[in-house]
Short mmCIF file of C-alpha atoms and ligand atoms in Angstrom, two decimals:
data_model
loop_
_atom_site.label_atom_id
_atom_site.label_comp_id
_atom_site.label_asym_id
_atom_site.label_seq_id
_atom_site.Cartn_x
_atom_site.Cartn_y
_atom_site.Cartn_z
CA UNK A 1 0.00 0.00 0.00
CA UNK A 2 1.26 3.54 -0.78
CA UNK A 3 1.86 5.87 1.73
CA UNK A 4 1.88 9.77 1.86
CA UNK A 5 5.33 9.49 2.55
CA UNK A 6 6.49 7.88 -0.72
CA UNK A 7 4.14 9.90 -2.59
CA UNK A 8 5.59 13.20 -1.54
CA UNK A 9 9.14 10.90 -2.14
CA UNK A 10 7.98 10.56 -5.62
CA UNK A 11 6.90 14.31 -5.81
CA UNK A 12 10.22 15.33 -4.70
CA UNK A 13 12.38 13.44 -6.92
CA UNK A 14 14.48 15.09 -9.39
CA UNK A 15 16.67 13.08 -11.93
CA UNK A 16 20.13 14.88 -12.12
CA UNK A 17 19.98 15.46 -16.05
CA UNK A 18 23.69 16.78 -15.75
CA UNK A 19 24.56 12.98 -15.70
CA UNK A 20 21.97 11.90 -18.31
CA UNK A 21 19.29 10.36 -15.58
CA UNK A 22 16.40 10.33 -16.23
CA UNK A 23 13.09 9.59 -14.14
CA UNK A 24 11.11 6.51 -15.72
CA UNK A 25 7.55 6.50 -14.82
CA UNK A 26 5.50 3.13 -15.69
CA UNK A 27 1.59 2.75 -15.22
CA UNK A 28 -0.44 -0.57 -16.35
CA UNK A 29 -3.92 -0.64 -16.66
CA UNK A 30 -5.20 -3.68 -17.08
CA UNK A 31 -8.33 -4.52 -19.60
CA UNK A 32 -11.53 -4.18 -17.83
CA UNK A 33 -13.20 -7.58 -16.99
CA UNK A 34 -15.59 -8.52 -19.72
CA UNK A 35 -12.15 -7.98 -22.20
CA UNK A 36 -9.77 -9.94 -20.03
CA UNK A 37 -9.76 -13.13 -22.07
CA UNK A 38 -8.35 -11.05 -25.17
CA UNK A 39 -5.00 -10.63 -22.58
CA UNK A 40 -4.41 -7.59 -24.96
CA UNK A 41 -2.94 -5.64 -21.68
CA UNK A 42 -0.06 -7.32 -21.60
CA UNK A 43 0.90 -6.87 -24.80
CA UNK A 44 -0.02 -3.67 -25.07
CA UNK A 45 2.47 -2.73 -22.36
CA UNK A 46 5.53 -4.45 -23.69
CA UNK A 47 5.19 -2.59 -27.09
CA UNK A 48 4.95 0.51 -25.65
CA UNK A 49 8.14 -0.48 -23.28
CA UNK A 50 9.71 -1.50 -26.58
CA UNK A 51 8.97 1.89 -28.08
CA UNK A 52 10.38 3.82 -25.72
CA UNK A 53 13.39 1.45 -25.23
CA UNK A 54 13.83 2.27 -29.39
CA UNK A 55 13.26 6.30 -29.25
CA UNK A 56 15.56 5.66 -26.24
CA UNK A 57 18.20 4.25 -28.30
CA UNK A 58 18.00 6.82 -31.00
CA UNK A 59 18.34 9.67 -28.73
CA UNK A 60 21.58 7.93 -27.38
CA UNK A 61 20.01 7.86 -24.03
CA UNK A 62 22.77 6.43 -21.84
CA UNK A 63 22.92 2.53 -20.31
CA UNK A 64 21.31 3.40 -16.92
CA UNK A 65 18.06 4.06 -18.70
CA UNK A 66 18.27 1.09 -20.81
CA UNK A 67 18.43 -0.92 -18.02
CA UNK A 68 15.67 0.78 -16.47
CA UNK A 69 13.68 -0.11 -19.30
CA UNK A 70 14.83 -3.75 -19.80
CA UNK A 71 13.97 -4.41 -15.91
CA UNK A 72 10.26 -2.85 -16.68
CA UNK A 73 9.79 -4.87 -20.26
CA UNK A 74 10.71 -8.26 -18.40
CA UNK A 75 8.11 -6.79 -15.31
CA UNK A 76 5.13 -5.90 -18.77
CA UNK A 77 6.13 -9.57 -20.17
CA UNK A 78 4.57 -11.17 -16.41
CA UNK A 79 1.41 -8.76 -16.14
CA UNK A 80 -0.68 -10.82 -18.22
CA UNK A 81 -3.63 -11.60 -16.60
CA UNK A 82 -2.80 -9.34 -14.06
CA UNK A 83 -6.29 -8.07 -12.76
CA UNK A 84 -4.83 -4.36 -10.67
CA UNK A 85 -2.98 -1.65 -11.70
CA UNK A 86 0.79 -1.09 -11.49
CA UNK A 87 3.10 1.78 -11.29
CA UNK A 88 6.87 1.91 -11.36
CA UNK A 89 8.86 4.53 -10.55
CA UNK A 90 12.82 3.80 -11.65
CA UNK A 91 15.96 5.57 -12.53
CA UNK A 92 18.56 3.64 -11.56
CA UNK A 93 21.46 6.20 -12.32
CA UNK A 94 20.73 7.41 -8.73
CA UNK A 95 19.08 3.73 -7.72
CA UNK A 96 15.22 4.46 -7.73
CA UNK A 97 13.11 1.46 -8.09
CA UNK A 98 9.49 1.39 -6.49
CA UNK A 99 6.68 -0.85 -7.71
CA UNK A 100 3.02 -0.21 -6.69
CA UNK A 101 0.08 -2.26 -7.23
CA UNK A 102 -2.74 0.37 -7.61
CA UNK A 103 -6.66 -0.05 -8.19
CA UNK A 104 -7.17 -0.44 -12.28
CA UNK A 105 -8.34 3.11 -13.38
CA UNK A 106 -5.35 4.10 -14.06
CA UNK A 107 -6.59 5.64 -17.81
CA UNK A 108 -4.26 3.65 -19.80
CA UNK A 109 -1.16 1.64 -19.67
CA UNK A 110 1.49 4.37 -20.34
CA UNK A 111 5.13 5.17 -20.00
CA UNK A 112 7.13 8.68 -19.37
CA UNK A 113 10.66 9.45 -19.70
CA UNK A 114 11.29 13.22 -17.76
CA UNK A 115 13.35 15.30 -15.26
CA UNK A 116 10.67 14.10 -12.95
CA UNK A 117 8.44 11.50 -12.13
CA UNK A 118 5.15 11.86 -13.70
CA UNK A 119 2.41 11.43 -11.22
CA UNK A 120 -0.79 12.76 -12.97
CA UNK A 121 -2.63 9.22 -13.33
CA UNK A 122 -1.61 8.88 -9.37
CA UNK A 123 -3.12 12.20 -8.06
CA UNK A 124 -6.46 11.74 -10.25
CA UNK A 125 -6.08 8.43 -8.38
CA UNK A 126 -5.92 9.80 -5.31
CA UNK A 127 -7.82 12.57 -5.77
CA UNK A 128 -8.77 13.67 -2.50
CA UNK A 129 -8.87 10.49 -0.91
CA UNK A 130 -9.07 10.72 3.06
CA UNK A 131 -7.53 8.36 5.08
CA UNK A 132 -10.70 5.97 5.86
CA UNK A 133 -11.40 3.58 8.51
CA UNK A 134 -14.48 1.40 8.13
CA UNK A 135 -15.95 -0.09 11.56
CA UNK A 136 -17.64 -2.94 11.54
CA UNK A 137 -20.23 -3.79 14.47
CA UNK A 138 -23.21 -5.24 16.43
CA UNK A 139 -24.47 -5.27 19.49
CA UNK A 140 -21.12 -7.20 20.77
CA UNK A 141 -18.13 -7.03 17.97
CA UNK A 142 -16.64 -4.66 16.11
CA UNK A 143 -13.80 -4.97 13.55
CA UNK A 144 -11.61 -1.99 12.63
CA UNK A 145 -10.71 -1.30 8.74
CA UNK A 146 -8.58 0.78 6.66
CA UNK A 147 -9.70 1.83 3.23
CA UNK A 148 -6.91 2.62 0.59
CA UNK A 149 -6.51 3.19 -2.84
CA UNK A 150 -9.30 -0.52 -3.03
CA UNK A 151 -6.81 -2.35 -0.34
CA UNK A 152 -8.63 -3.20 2.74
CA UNK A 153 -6.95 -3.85 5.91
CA UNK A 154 -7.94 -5.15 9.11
CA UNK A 155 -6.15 -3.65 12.07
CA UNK A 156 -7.86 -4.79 14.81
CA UNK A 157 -11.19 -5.59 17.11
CA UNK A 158 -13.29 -5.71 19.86
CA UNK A 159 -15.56 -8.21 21.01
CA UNK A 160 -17.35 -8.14 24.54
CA UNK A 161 -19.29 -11.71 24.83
CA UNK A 162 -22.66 -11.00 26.21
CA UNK A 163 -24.07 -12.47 29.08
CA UNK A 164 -26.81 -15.35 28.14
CA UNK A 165 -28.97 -14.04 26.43
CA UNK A 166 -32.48 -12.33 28.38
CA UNK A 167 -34.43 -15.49 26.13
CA UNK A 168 -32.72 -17.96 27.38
CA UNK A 169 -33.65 -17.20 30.83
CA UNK A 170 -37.89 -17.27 29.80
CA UNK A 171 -40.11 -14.48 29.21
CA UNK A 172 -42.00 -14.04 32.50
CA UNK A 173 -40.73 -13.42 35.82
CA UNK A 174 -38.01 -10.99 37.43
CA UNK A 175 -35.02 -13.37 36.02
CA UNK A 176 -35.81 -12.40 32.69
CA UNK A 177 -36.38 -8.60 33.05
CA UNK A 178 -33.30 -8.46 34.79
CA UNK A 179 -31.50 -10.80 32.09
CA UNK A 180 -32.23 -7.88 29.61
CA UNK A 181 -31.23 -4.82 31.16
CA UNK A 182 -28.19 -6.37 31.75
CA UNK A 183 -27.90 -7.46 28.24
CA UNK A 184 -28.21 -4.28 27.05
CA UNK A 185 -25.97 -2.16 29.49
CA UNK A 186 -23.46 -4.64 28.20
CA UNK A 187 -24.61 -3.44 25.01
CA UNK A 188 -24.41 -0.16 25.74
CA UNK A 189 -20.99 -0.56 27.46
CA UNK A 190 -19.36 -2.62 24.28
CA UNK A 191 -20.75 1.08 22.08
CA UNK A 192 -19.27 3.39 24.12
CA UNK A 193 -15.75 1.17 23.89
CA UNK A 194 -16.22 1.38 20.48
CA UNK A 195 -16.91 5.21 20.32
CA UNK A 196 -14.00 5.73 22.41
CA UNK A 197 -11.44 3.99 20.18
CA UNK A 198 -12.47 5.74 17.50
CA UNK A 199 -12.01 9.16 18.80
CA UNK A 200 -8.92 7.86 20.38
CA UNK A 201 -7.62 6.74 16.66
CA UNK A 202 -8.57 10.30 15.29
CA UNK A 203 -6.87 11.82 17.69
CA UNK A 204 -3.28 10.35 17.05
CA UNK A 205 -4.30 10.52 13.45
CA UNK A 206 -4.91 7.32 12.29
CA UNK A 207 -8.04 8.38 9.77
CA UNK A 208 -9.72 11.04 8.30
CA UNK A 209 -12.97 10.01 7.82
CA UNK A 210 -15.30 7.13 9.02
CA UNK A 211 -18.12 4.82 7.70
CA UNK A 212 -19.94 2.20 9.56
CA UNK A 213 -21.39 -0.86 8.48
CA UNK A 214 -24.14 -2.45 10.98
CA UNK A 215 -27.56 -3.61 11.07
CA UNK A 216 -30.13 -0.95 11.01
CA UNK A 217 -31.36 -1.97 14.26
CA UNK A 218 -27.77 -0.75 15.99
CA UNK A 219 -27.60 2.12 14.03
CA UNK A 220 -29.59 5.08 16.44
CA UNK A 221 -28.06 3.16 19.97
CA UNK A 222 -24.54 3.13 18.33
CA UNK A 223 -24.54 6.74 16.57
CA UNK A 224 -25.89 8.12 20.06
CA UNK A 225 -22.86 7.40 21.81
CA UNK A 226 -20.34 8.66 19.31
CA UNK A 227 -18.03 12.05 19.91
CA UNK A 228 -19.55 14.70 18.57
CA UNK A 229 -15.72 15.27 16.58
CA UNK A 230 -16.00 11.82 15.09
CA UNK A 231 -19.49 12.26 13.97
CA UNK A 232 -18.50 15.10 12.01
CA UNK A 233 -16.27 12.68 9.96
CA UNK A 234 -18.49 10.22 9.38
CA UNK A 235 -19.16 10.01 5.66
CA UNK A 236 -22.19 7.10 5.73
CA UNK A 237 -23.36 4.18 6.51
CA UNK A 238 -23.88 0.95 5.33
CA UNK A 239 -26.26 -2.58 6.57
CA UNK A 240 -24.12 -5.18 6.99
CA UNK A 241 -24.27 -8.45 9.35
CA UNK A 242 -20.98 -8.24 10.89
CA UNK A 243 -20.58 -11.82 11.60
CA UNK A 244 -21.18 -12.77 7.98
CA UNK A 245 -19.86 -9.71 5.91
CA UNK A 246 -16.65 -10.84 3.54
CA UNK A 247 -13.63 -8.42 3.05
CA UNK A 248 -15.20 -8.03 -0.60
CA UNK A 249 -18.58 -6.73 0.33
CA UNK A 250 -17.13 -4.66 2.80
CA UNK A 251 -15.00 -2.94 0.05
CA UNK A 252 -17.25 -2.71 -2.44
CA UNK A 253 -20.05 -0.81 0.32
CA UNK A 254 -17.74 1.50 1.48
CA UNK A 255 -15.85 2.18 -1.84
CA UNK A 256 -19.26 3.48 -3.29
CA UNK A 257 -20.23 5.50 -0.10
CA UNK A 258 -16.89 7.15 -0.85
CA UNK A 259 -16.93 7.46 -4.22
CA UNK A 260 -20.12 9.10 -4.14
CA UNK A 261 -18.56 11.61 -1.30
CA UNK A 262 -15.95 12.48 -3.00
CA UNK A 263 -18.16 13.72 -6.14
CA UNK A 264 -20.16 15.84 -4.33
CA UNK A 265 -17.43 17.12 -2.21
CA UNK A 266 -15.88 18.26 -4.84
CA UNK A 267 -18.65 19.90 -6.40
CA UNK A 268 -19.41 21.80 -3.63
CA UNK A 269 -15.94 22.76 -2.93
CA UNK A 270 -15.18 23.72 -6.59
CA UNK A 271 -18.64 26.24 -6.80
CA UNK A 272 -17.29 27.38 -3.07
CA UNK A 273 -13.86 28.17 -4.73
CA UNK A 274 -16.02 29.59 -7.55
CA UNK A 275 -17.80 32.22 -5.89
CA UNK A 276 -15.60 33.08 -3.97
CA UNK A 277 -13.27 33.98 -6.58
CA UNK A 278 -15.95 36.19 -8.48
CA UNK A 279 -16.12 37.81 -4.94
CA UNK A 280 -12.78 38.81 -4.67
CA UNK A 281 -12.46 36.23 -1.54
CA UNK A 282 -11.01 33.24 -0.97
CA UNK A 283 -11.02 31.93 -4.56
CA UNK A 284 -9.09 32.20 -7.50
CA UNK A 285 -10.05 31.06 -11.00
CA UNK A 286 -7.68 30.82 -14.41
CA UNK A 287 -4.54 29.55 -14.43
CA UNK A 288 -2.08 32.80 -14.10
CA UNK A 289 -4.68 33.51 -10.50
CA UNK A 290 -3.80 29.83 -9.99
CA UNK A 291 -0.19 30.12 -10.15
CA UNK A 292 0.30 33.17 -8.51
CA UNK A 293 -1.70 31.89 -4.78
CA UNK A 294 0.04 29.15 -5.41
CA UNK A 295 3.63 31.10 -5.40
CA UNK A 296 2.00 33.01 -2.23
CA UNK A 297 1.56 30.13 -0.30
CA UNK A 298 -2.11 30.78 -0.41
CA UNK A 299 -3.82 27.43 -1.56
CA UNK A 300 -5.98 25.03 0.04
CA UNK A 301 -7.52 23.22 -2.76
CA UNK A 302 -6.86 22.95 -6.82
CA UNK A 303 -9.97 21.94 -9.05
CA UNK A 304 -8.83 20.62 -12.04
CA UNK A 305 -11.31 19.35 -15.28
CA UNK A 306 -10.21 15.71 -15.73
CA UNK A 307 -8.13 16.71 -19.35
CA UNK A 308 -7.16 19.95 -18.14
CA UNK A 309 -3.91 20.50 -19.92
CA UNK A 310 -1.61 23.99 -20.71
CA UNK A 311 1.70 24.94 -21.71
CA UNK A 312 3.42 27.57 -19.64
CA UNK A 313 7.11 28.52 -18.23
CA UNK A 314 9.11 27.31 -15.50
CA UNK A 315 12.25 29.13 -14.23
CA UNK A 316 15.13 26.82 -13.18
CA UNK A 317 16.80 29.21 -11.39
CA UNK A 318 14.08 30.39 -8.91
CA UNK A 319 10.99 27.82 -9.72
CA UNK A 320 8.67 30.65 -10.68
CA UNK A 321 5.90 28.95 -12.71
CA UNK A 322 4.26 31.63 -15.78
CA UNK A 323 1.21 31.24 -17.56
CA UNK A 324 2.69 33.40 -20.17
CA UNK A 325 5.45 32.56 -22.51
CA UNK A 326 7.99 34.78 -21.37
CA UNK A 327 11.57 33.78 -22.40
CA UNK A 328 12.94 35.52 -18.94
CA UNK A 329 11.57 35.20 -15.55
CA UNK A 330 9.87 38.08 -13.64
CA UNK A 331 11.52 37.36 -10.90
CA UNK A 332 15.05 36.84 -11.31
CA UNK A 333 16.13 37.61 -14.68
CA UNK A 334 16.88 33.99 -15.66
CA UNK A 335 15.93 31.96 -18.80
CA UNK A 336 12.85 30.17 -18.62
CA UNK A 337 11.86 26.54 -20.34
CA UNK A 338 9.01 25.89 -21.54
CA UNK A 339 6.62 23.37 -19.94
CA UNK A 340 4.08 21.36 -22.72
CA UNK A 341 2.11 20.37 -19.02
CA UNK A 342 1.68 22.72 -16.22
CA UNK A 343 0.33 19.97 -14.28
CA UNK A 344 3.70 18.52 -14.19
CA UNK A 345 5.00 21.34 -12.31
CA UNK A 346 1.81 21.58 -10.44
CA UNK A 347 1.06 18.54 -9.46
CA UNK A 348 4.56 17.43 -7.23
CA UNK A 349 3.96 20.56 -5.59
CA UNK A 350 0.57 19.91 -4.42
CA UNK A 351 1.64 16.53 -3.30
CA UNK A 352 4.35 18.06 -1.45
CA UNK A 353 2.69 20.91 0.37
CA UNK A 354 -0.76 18.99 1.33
CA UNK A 355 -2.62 20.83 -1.13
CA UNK A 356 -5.88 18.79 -2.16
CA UNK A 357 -6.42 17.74 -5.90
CA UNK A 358 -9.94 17.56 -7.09
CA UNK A 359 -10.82 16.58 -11.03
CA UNK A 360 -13.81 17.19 -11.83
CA UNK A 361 -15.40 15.09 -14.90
CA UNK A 362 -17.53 17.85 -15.70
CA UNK A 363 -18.55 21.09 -14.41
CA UNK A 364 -19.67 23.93 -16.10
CA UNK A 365 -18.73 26.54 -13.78
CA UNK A 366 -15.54 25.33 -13.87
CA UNK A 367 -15.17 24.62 -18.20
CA UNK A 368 -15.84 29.08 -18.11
CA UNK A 369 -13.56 29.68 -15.74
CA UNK A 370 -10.82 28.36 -17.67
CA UNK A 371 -10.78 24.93 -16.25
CA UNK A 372 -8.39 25.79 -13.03
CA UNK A 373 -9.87 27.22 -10.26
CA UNK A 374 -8.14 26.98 -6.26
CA UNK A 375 -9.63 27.23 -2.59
CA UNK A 376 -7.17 29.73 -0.81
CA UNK A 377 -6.77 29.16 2.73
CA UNK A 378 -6.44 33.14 2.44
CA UNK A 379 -5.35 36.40 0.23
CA UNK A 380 -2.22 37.87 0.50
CA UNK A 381 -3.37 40.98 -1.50
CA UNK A 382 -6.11 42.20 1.35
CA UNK A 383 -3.88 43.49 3.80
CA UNK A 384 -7.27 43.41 6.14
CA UNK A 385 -5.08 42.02 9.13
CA UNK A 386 -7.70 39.18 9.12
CA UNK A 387 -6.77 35.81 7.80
CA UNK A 388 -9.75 33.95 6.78
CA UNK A 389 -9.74 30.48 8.72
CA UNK A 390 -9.66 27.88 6.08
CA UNK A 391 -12.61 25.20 6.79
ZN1 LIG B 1 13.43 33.00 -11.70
#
């Protein structure tokens, strides 16, 4: 499973070019299901290895890259049948080789030879995934899940065995009265445990957001007893049997409960960012607006439409990004190059600095405002003495 850590790691990677390195990114995408007897993927991803291994050889490209791309042909020759995504991340002129199995919509099985590594099919991946945890429960277990990138991981549970059952004792008399209140206090005590790990987890940081699977009967007991903090990150709810539930359906019920958040947070954020921006607040929109918070420091959030693509300049003295084509940089003097992607400047740097990624599929608000828009956490240029708080 990938980590923040090696993301930003990735993100922060340059290839020194003095000594002909070069960054090698790799991404497979398999075939989706109803095509997977064709086994086209495969071979699909050693030709385009095999391309790049030829251009790579007519540039003169030096041996370390060669041997990059030998090590991922062999790695394309054993993905048939392969059902999840892959990455690889190699240059190993300064011995860089990470392989990650990722979920398969990855856009298309693709390969890039840069400077850097090229992480755009990652951070539409990733989007703005939170860290989830998924609890399971009833009335007397609950099991404790991670959610990442489609890999599910259990880390952990608690049971509390009940006390017989208040049937077992009979339905008439004291006994059984007694039987049942102490069934549920037990009940109730197992909840609040439950509650109280949670908010104990969120506290040293271990997730983001929440969703619970139970029966609907345990829904209102359990969601009364949770911190008010930990509701707040709770982004649904799902009816599952505990006991019975496989690792699959789990998955599959929270991936769509997520999936579905994650649309419609970023809508919301994006029209936020919107109006903002046509109120002088805390939004920009357009790509030079973009650039420039994003030089100040001042960005919370970039909305991106899913093929948003432009050229611009980068300076390699200072890193000062332009959305004009100026052959010297504004802010030192130096010579600028030419970027054909602005996203591959401005994507490492979100990664790096925390900054949330939405792409949108479609939005109109977004297609007239140039396709770019970003949430700023505030604006440098009102000297108000008031920094908005960013929510
Ligand atoms: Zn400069």
């Amino acid at each position: 499973m990938m980590t923040r850590d090696e993301i930003r790691e990735l993100a922060a990677f340059q290839a020194d070019e003095t000594k002909g390195a070069c960054a090698l990114s790799f991404y497979f995408q398999p075939d989706p299901p109803q095509d997977r007897s064709h086994r086209r993927e495969a071979i699909v991803a050693k030709d385009i290895v095999k391309q790049a291994l030829k251009s790579a050889a007519a540039s003169g490209k030096n041996g370390s890259l060669h041997a990059d791309l030998d090590r991922v042909l062999d790695l394309a020759t054993n993905l048939r049948g392969n059902a999840r995504g892959k990455a690889v991340f190699a240059c190993s002129a300064q011995n860089f080789w990470k392989e990650y199995e990722l979920p398969p919509h990855l856009g298309g099985t693709q390969i890039y030879l840069q400077p850097q590594f090229q992480l755009k099919p990652l951070a539409a991946l990733l989007g703005a995934q939170p860290a989830l945890c998924v609890v399971m429960l009833d009335r007397q277990r609950a099991r404790f899940f991670d959610l990442r990138l489609d890999v599910l991981l259990e880390h952990g549970a608690i049971v509390h065995m009940l006390s017989r059952s208040a049937s077992s004792y009979g339905y008439n008399g004291y006994e059984a009265g007694h039987a049942e209140r102490r069934v549920s206090e037990e009940a109730l005590q197992h909840f609040k445990a439950v509650s109280e790990r949670l908010r104990a987890d969120l506290e040293r940081g271990a997730w983001e957001r929440l969703i619970v699977g139970c029966h609907d009967v345990n829904w209102p007991e359990f969601e009364s007893h949770l911190h008010p903090y930990v509701k707040q990150r709770l982004i649904g709810r799902f009816s599952a049997d505990v006991a019975s539930v496989s690792n699959e359906e789990i998955r599959d019920h929270a991936g769509a409960l997520l999936n579905q958040w994650i649309t419609e947070r970023a809508s919301t954020k994006v029209s936020e960012a919107l109006e903002f921006a046509k109120a002088n607040g805390r939004g920009v929109a357009g790509l030079r607006r973009v650039l420039q918070a994003l030089e100040g420091g001042e960005v919370q959030a970039i909305f991106l439409t899913e093929n948003y693509s432009a050229r611009a300049v980068e300076c390699p003295h200072c890193g000062h990004l332009d959305a004009h084509l100026i052959a010297s940089c504004v802010a030192c003097g130096h010579r600028t190059r030419e970027l054909a992607d602005i996203c591959d400047a401005i994507i490492p740097i979100a990664i790096q600095r925390n900054i949330e990624l939405f792409y949108l599929k479609e939005h109109d608000g977004l297609d007239r405002a140039g396709n770019i828009a970003a949430l700023l956490r505030f604006r440098s240029d009102q000297t108000t003495g008031q920094v908005a708080a960013a929510s």
